[in-house]
CSV table of N, CA, C and O in Angstrom, one decimal:
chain,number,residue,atom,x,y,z
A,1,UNK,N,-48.1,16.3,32.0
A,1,UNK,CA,-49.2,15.8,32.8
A,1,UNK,C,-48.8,14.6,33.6
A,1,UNK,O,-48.2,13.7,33.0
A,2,UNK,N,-49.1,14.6,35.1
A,2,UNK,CA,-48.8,13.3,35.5
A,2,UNK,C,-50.1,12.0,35.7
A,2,UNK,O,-51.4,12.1,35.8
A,3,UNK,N,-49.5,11.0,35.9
A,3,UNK,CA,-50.2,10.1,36.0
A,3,UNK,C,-49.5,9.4,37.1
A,3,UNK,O,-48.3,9.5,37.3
A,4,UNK,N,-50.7,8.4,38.0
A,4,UNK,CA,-50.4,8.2,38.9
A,4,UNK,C,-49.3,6.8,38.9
A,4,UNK,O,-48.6,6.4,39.9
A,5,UNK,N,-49.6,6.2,37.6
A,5,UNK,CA,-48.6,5.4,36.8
A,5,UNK,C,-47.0,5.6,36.7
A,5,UNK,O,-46.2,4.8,36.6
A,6,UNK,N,-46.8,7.3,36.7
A,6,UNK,CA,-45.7,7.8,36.7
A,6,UNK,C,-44.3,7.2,37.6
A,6,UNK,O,-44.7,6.9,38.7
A,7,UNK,N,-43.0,7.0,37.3
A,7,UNK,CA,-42.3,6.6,38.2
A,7,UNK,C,-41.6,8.0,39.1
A,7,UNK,O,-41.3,9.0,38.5
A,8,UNK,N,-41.5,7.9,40.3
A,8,UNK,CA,-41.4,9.3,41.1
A,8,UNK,C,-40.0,8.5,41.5
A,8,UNK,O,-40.0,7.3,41.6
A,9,UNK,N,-38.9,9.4,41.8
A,9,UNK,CA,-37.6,9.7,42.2
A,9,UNK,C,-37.5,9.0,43.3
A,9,UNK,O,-36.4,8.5,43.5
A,10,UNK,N,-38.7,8.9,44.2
A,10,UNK,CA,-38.3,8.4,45.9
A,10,UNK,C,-39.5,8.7,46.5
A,10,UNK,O,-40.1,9.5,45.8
A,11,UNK,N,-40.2,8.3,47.7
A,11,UNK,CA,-41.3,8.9,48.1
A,11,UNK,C,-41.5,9.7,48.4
A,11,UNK,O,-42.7,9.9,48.7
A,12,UNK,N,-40.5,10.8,48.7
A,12,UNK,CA,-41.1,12.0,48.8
A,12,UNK,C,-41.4,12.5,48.1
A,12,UNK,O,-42.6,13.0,48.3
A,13,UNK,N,-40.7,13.0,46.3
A,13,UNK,CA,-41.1,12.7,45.2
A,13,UNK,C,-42.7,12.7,45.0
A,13,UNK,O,-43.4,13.7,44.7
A,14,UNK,N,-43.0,11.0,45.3
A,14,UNK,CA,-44.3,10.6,45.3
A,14,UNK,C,-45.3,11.5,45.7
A,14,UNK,O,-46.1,12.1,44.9
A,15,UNK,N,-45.2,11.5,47.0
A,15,UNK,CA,-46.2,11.9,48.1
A,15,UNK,C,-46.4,13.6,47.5
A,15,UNK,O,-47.5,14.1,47.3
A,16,UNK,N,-45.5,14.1,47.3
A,16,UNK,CA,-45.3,15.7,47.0
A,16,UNK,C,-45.9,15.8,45.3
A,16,UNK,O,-45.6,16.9,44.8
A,17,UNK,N,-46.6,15.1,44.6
A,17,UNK,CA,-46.7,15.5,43.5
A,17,UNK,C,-47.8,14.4,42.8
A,17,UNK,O,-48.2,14.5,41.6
A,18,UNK,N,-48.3,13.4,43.8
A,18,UNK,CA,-49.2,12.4,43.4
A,18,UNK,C,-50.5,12.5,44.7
A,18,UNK,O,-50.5,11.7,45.7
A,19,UNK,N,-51.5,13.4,44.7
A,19,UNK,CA,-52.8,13.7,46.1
A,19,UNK,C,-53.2,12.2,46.1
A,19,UNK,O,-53.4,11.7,47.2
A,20,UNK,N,-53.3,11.4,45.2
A,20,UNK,CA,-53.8,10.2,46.0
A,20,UNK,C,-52.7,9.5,46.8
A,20,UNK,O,-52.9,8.8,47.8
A,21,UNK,N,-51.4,9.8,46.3
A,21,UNK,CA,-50.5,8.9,47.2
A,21,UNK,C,-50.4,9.7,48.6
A,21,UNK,O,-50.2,9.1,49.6
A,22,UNK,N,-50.6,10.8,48.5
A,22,UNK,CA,-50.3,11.9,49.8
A,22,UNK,C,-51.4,11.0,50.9
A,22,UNK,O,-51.2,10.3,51.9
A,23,UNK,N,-52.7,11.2,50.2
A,23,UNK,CA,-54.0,11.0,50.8
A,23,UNK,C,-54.3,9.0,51.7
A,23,UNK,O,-55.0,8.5,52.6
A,24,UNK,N,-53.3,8.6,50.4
A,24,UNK,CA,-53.3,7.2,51.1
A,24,UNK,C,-52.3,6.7,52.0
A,24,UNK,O,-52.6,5.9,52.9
A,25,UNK,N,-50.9,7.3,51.9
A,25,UNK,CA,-50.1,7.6,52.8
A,25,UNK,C,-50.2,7.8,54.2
A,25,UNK,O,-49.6,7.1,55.0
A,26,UNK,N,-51.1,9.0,54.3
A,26,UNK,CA,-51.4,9.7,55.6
A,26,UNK,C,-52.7,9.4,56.2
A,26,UNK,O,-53.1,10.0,57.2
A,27,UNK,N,-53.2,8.1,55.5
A,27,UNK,CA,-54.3,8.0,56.2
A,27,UNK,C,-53.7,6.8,56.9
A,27,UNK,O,-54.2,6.5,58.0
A,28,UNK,N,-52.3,6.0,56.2
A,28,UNK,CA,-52.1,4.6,57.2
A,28,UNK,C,-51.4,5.2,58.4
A,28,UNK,O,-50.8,6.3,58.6
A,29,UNK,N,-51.8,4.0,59.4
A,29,UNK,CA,-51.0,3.9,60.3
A,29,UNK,C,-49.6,4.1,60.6
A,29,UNK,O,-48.9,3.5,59.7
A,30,UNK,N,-49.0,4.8,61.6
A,30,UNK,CA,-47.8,5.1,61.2
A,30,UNK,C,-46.4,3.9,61.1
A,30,UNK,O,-45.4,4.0,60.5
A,31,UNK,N,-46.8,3.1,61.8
A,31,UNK,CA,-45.7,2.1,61.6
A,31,UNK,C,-45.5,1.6,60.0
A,31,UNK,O,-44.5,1.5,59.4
A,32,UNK,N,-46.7,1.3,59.5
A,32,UNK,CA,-46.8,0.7,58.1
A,32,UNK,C,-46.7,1.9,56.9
A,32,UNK,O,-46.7,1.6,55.7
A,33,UNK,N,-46.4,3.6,57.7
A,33,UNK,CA,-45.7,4.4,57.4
A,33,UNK,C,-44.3,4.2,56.8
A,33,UNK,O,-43.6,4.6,55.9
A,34,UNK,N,-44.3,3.5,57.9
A,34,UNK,CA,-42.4,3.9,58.7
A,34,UNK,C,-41.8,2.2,57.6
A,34,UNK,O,-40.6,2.0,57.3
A,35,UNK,N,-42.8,1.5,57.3
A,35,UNK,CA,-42.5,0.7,56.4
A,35,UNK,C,-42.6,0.5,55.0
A,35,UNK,O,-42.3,-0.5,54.3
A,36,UNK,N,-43.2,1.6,54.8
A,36,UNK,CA,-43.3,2.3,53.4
A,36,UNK,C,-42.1,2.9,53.3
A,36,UNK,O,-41.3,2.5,52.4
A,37,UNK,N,-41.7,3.9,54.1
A,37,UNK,CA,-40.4,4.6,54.2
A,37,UNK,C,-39.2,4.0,54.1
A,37,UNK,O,-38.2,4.6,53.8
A,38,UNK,N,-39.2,2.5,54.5
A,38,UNK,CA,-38.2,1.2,54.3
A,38,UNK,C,-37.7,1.5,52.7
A,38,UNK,O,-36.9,2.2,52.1
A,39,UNK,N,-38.8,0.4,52.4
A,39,UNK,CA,-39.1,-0.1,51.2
A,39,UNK,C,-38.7,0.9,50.2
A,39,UNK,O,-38.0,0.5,49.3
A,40,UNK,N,-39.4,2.6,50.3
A,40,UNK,CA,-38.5,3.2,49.7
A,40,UNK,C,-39.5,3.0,47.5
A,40,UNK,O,-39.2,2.8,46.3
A,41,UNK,N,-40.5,3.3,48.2
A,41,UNK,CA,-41.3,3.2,46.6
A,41,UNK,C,-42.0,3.9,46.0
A,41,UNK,O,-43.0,4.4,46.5
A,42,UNK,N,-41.6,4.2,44.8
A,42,UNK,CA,-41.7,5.1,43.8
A,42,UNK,C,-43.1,5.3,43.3
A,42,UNK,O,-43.4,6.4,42.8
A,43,UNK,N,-44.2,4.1,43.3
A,43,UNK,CA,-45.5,4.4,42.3
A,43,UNK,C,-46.4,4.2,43.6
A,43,UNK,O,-46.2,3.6,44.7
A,44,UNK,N,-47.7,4.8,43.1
A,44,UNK,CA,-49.2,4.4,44.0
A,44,UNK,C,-49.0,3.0,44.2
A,44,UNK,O,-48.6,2.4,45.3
A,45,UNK,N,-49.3,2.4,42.9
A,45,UNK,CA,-49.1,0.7,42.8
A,45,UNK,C,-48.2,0.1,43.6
A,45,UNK,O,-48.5,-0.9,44.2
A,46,UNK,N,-46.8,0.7,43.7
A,46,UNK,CA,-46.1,-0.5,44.9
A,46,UNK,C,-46.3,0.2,46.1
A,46,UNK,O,-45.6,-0.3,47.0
A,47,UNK,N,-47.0,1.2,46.5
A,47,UNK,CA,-47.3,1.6,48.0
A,47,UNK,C,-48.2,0.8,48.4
A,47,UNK,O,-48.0,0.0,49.3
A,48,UNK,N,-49.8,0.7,47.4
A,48,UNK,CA,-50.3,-0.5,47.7
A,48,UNK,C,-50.2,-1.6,47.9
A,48,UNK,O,-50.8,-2.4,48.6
A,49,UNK,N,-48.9,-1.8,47.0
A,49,UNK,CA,-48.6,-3.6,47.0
A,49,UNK,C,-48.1,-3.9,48.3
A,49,UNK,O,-48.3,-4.9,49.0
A,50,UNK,N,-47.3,-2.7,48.8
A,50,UNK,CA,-46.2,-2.8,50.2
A,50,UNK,C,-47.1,-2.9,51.4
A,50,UNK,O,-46.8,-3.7,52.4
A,51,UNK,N,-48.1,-2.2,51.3
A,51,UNK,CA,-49.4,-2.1,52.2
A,51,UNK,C,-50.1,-3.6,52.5
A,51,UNK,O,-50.3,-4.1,53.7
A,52,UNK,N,-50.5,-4.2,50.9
A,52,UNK,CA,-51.0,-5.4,51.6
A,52,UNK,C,-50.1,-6.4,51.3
A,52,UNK,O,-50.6,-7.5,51.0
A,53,UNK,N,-49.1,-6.3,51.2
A,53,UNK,CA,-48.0,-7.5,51.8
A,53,UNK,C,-48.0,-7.6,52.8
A,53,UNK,O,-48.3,-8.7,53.2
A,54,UNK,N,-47.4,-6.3,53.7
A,54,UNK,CA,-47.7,-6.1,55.1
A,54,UNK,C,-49.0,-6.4,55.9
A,54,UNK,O,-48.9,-7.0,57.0
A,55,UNK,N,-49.9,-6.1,55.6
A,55,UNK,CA,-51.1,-6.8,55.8
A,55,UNK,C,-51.6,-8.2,55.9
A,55,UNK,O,-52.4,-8.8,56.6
A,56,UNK,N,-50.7,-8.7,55.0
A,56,UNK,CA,-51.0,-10.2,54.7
A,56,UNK,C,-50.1,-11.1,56.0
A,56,UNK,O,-50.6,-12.0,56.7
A,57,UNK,N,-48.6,-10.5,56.0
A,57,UNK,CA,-48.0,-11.0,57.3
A,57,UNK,C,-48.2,-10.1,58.8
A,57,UNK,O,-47.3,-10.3,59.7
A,58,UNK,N,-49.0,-9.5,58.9
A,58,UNK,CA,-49.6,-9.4,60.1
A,58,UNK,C,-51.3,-8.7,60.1
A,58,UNK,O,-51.7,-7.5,60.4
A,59,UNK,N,-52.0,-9.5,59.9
A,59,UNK,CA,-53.5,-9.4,60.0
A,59,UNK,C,-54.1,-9.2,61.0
A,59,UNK,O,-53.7,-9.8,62.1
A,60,UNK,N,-55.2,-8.0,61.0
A,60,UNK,CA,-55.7,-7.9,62.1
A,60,UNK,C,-55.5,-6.2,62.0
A,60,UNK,O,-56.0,-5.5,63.0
């Protein structure tokens, strides 16, 4: 059984086997996509974290 706590291989990994990560993924913007895709992270938790980091250094 997975949990979304689980550590995934890479984000594709992620995205392919975790619907809330797919679902939060694809609902951002694509640049902050494309900086997810940097970053390169494995749980829901550091997509979010990556999300409002980014958010935090460019607001708005």
């Amino acid at each position: 059984m997975s949990h979304s706590t689980d550590q995934h291989l890479c984000l594709s990994d992620l995205l392919e086997e975790d619907l809330s990560s797919y679902e939060f993924f694809h609902s951002l913007p694509r640049d902050i996509q494309e900086k997810i895709k940097q970053a390169d992270v494995s749980t829901f938790a550091e997509m979010q974290q990556t999300v409002a980091k980014i958010k935090q250094k460019n607001p708005g």
